[in-house]
Tab-separated table of C-alpha atoms in Angstrom:
chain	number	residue	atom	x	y	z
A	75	UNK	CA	153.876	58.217	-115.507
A	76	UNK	CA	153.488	60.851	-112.898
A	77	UNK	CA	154.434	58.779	-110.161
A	78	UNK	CA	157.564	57.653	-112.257
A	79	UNK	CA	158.303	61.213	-112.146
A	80	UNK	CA	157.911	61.490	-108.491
A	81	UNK	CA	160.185	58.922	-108.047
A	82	UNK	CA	162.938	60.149	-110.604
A	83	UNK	CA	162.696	64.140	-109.086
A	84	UNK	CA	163.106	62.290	-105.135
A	85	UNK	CA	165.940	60.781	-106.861
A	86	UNK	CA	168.231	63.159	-108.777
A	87	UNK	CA	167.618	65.389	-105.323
A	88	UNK	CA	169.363	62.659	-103.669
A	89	UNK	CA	166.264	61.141	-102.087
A	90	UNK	CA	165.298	57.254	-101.424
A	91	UNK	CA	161.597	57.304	-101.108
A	92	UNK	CA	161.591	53.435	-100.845
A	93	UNK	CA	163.775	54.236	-97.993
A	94	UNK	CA	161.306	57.514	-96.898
A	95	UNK	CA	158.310	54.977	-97.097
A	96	UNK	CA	159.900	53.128	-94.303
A	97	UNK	CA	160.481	55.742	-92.339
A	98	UNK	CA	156.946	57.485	-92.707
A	99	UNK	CA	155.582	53.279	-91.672
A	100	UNK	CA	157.409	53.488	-88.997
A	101	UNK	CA	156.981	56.581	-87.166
A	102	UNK	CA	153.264	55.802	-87.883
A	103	UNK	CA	153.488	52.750	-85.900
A	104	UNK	CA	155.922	54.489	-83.096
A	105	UNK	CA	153.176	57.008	-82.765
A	106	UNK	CA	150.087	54.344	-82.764
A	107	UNK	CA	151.637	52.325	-80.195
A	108	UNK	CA	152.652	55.175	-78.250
A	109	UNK	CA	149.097	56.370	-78.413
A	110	UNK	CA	147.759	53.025	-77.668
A	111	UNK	CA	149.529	53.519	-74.201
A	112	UNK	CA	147.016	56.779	-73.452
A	113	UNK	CA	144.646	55.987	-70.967
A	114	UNK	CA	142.600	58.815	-70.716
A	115	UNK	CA	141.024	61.265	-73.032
A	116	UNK	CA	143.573	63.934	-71.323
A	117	UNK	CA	146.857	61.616	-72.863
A	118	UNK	CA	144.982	60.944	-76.161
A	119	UNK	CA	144.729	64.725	-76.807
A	120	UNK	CA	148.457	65.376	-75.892
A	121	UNK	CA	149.313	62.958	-78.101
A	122	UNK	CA	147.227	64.349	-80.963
A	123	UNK	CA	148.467	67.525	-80.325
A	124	UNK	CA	151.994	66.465	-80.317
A	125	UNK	CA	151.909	63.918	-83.501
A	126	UNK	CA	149.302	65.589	-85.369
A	127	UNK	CA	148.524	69.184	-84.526
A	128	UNK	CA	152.382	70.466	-84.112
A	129	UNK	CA	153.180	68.480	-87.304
A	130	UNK	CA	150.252	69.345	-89.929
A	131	UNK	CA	149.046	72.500	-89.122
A	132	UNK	CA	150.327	76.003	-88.950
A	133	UNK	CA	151.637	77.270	-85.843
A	134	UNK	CA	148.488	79.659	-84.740
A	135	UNK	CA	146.181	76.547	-85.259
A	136	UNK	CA	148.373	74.150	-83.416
A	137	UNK	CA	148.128	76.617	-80.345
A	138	UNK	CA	144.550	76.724	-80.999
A	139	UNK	CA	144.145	73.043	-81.133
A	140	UNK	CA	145.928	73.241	-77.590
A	141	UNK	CA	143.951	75.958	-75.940
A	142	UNK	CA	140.865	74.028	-76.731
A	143	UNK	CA	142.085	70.974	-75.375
A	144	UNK	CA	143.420	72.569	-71.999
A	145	UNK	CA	140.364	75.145	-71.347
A	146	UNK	CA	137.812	72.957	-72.581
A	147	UNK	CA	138.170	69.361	-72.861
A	148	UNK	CA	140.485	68.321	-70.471
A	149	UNK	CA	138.753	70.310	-67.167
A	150	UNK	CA	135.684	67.791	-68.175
A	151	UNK	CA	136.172	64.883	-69.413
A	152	UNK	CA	139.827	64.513	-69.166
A	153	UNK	CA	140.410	62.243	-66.569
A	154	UNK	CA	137.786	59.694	-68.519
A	155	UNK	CA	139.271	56.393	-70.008
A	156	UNK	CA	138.674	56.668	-73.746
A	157	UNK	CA	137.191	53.676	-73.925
A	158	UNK	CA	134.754	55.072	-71.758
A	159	UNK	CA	133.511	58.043	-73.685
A	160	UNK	CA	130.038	58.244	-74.424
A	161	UNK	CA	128.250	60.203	-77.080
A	162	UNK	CA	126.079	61.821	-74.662
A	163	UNK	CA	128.937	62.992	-72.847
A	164	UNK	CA	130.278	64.817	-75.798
A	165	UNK	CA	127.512	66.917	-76.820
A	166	UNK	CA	126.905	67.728	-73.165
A	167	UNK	CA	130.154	69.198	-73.562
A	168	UNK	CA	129.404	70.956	-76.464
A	169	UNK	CA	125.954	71.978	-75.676
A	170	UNK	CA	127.548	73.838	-72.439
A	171	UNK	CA	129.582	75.747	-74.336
A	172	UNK	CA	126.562	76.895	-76.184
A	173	UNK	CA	124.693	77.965	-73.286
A	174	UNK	CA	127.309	79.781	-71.855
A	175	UNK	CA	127.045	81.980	-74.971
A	176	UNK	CA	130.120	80.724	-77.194
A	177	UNK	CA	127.945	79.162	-80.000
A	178	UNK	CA	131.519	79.933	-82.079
A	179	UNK	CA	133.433	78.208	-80.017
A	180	UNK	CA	131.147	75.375	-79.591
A	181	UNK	CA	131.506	74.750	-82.930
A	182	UNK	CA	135.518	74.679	-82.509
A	183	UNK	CA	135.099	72.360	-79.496
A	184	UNK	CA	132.812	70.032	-81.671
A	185	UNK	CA	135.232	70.061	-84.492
A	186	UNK	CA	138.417	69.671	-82.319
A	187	UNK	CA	136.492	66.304	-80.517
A	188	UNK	CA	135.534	64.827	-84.019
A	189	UNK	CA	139.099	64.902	-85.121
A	190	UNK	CA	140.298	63.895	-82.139
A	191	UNK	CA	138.568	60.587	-82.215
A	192	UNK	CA	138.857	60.116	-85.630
A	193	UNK	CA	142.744	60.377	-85.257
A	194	UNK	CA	142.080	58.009	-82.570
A	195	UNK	CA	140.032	55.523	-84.800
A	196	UNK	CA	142.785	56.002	-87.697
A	197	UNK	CA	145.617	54.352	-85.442
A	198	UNK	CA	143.026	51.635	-84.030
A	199	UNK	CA	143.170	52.832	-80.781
A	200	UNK	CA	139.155	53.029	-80.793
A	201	UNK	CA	137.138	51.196	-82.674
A	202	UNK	CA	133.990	53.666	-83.175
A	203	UNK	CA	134.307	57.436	-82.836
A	204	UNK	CA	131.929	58.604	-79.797
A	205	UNK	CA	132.315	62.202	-81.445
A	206	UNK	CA	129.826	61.564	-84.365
A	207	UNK	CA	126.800	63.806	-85.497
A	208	UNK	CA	127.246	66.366	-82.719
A	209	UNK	CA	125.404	69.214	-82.251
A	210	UNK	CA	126.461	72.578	-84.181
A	211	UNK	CA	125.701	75.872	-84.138
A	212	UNK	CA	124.158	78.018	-86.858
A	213	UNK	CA	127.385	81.022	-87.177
A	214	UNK	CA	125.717	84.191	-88.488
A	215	UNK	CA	127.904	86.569	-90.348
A	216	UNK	CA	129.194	89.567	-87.835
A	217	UNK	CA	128.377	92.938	-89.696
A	218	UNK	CA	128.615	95.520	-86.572
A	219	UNK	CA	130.119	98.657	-87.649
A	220	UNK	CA	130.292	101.741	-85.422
A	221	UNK	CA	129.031	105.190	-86.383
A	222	UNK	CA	130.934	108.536	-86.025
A	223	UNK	CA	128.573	109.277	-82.557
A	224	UNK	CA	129.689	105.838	-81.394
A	225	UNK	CA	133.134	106.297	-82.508
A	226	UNK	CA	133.549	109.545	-80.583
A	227	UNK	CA	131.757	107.741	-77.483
A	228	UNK	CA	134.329	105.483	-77.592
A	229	UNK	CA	137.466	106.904	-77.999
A	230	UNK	CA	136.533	109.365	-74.974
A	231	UNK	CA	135.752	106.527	-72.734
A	232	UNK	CA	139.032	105.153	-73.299
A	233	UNK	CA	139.743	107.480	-70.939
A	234	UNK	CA	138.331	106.051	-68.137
A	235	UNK	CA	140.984	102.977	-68.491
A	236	UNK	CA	143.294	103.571	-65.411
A	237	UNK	CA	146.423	102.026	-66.915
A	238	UNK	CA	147.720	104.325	-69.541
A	239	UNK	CA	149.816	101.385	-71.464
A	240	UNK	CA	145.883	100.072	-71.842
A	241	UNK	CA	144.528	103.422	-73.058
A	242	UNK	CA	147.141	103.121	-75.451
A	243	UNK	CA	146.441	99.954	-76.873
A	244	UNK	CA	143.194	100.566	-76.880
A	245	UNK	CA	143.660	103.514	-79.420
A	246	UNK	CA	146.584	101.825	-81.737
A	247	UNK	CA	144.258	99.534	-82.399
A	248	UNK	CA	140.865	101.471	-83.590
A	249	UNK	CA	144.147	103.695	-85.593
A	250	UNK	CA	145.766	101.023	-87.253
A	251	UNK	CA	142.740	98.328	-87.979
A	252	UNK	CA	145.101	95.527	-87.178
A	253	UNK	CA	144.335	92.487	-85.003
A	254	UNK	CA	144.123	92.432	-81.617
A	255	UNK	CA	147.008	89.644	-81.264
A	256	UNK	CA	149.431	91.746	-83.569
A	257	UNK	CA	148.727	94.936	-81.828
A	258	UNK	CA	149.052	92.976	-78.092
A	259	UNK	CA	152.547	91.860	-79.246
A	260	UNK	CA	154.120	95.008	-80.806
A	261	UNK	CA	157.617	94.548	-80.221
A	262	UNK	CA	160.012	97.785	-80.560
A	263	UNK	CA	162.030	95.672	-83.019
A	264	UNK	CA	159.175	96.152	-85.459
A	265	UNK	CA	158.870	99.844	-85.837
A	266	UNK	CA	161.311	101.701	-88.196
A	267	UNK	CA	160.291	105.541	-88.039
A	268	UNK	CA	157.023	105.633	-89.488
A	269	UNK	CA	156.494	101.929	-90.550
A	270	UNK	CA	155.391	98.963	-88.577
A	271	UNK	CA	156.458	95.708	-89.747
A	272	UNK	CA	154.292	92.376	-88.757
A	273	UNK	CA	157.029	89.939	-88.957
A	274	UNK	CA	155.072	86.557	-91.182
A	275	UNK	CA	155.323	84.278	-88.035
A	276	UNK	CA	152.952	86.715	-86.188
A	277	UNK	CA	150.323	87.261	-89.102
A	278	UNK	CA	147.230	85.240	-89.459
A	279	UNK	CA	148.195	84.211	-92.885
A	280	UNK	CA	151.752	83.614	-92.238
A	281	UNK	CA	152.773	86.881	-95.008
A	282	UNK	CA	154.651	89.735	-93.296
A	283	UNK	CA	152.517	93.227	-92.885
A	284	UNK	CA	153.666	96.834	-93.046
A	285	UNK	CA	151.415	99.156	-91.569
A	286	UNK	CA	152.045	102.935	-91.834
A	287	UNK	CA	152.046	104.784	-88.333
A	288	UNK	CA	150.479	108.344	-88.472
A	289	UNK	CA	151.593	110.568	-86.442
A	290	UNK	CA	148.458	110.503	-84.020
A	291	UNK	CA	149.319	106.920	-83.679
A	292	UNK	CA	152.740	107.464	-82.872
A	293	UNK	CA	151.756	109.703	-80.076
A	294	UNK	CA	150.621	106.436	-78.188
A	295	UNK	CA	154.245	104.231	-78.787
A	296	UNK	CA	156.219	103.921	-75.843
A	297	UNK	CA	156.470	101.041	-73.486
A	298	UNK	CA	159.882	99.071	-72.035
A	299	UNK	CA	161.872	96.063	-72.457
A	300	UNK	CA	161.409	96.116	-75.939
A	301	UNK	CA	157.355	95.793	-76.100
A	302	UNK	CA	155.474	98.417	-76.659
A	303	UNK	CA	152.600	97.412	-74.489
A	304	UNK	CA	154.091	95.823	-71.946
A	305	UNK	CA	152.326	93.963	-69.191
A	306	UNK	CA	152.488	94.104	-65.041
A	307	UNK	CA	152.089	90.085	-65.486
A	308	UNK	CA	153.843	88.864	-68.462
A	309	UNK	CA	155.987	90.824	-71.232
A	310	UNK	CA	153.207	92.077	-73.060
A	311	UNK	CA	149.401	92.231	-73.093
A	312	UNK	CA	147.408	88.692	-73.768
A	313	UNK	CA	145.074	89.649	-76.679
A	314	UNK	CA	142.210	88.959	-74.114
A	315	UNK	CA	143.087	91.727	-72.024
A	316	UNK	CA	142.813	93.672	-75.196
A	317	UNK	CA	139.141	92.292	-76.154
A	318	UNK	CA	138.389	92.910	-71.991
A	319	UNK	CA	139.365	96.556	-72.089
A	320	UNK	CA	137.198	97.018	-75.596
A	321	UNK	CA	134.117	95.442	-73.998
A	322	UNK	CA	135.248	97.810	-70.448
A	323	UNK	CA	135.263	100.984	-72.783
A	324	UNK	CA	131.623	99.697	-74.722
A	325	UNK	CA	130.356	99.530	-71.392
A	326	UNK	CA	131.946	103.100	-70.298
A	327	UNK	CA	130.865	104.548	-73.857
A	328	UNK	CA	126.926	102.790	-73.318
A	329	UNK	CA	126.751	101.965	-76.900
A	330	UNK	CA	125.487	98.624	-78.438
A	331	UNK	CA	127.680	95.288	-78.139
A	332	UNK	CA	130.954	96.134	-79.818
A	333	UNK	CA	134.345	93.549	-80.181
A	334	UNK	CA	138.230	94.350	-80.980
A	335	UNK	CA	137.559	92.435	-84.155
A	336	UNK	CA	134.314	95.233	-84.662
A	337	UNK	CA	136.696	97.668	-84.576
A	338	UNK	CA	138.766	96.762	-87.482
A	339	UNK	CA	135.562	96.228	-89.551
A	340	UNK	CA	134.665	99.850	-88.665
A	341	UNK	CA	138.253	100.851	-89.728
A	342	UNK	CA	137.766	98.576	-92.898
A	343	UNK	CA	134.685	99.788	-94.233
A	344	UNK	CA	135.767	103.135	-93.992
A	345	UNK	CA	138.415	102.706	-95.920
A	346	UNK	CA	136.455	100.258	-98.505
A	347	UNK	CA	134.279	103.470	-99.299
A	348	UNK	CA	137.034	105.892	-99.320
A	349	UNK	CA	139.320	103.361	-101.505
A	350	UNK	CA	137.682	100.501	-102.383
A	351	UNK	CA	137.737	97.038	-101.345
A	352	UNK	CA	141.537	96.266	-102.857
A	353	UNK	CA	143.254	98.693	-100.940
A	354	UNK	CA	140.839	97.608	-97.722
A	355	UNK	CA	142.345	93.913	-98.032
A	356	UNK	CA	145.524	95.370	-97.901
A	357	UNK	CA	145.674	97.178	-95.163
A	358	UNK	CA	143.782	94.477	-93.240
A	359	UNK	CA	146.232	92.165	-94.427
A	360	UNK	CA	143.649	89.483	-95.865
A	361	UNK	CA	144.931	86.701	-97.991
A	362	UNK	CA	145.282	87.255	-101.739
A	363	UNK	CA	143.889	84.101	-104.108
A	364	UNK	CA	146.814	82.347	-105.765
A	365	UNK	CA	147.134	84.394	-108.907
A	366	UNK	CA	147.232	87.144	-107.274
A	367	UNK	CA	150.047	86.311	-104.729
A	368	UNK	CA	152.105	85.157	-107.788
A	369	UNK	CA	151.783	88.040	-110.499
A	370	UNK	CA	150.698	90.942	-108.342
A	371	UNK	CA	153.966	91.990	-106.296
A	372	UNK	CA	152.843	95.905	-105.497
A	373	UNK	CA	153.472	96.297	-102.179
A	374	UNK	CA	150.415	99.014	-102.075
A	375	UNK	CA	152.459	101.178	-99.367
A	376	UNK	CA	151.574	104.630	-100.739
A	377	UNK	CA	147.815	103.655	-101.147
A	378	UNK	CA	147.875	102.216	-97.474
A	379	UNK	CA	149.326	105.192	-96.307
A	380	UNK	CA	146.740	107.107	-97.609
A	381	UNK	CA	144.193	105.275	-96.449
A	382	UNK	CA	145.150	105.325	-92.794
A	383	UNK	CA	146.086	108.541	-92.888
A	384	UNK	CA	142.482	109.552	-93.799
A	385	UNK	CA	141.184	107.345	-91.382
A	386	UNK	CA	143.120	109.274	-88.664
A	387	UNK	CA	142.079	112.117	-90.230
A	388	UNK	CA	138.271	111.386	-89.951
A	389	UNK	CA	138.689	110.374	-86.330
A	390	UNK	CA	140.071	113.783	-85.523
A	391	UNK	CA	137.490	115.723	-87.046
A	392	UNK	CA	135.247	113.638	-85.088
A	393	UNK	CA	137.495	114.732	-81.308
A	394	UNK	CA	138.313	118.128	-82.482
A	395	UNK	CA	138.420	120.188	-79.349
A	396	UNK	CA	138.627	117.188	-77.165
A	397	UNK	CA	141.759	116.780	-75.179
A	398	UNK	CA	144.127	114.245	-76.212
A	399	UNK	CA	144.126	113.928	-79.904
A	400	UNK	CA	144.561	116.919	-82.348
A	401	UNK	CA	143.444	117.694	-85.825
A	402	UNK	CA	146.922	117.227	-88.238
A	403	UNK	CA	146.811	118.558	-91.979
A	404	UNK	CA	147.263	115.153	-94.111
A	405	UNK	CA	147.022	116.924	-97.182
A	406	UNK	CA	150.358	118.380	-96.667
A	407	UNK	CA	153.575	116.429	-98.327
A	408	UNK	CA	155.821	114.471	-95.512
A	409	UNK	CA	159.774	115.488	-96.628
């Protein structure tokens, strides 16, 4: 009965799915025998990327199916025949990665390789998978938060950054709590007065964010050509050259290991204790579950205000009297 249905709803929408069967066969086989044609494990992964990854997957995974594939398979082992890819070879790989202190991404690399081969192994192009049981690392859960002496450390060490479009960055993104990516690539086109509006195609979870601008963080807005941080190199900062400058300041502000990504926990557990953990998904912009998304459709803008407002507001009664950031009444209503 319920395929019956299938069939009559692809039908009274105009659809043939005898004659979408046949299609979906044949691109299958297009896409095997093109695939059968790669000779190396550098032309498999293209081709996985391009009939698979690009097709399946969202848009940030595809690229990071690709990035893995170009920075860490392909400068080893991708000039190797396929059918010449040992086991041994493989967790080599992985095990590198490892002791080059990535466990995280080891794990990525070892999960990328075992679908990989198993794509390979779906469209007979191998018989056996050499990506089996490989070696994986143990991910612990990353609770770093800073305190308020390592938060003032910080923020004055930012001033040791020579490029002022970096000092700014580097601020927005302790103010705001948002992700290094979405704070790399603010475009101009995204601000309206005191909003800041993550278009969906540049959030993790593919829903468009507004984030309130204070006014401290307003103070650091400027750039050209329509980014706000733009870049000597490209038209905006790479989100590594974000992470680099955090890990430059740590080292400036000689506190204990600190990431971009710490500093939106810091920014996020502050305002779980000040608001509690609803409002703190909000303004992080972390997925609702299903029933949520359908039957909850507050957009929460007041209460994130609030919240980063107070956050800004903490962080300049930690400065007060330093230069460069100045104590503003919150409490007061905005006309």
């Amino acid at each position: 009965r319920r395929a019956y249905l299938r069939e009559a709803a692809a039908r009274s929408e105009g659809r043939d799915p005898q004659v979408e069967r046949k299609e979906t066969r044949l691109r299958l086989i297009q896409e095997t025998e093109k695939a059968r044609l790669a000779r190396t494990v550098a032309d498999l992964g293209w081709q996985f990327i391009e009939s698979h990854s690009k097709r399946r997957k969202k848009a940030r995974s595809a690229q990071e199916d690709q990035r893995i594939l170009e920075k860490e398979v392909i400068p080893v082992i991708g000039k190797l025949p396929i059918e010449r890819v040992e086991r041994r070879q493989l967790v080599e790989l992985v095990e590198n990665v490892t002791q080059r202190g990535s466990p995280v991404m080891a794990n990525r690399v070892r999960a990328f390789l075992s679908k990989l081969f198993n794509w390979a192994v779906d469209r007979c192009i191998l018989e056996v998978s050499p990506a089996t049981r490989l070696p994986a690392n143990k991910e612990i859960e990353r609770t770093r938060v800073l305190s308020d002496v390592e938060l003032k450390s910080f923020w004055l060490a930012i001033d040791s950054l020579s490029n002022p479009v970096h000092q700014a960055a580097v601020r927005v993104l302790l103010l705001t709590g948002q992700r290094r990516s979405e704070v790399a690539q603010m475009a101009h086109g995204e601000l309206d007065g005191k909003w800041w509006t993550i278009p969906a195609a540049r959030a993790k979870n593919g829903v468009a964010h507004r984030v309130p601008l204070n006014a401290i963080s307003c103070k650091y807005l400027s750039g050209k050509d329509g980014w706000v941080f733009p870049s000597q190199t490209a038209n905006h900062l790479h989100p590594d050259t974000l992470s680099d400058l955090v890990y430059e300041v740590v080292g400036v502000a000689d506190i204990a290991h600190c990431t971009a990504h710490d500093l939106r926990r810091t920014a996020g557990t502050f305002i779980q204790k000040e608001f509690g953990s609803e409002v703190m998904h909000k303004v992080l912009n972390h997925t609702d579950d299903k029933l949520t998304r359908v039957y909850g459709q507050y957009d929460f803008d007041k209460e994130k205000r609030l919240a980063l407002e107070r956050w800004a507001r903490h962080l300049a009664m930690l400065y007060s009297g330093q230069q460069g950031i100045e104590i503003i009444n919150l409490d007061k209503r905005r006309a």
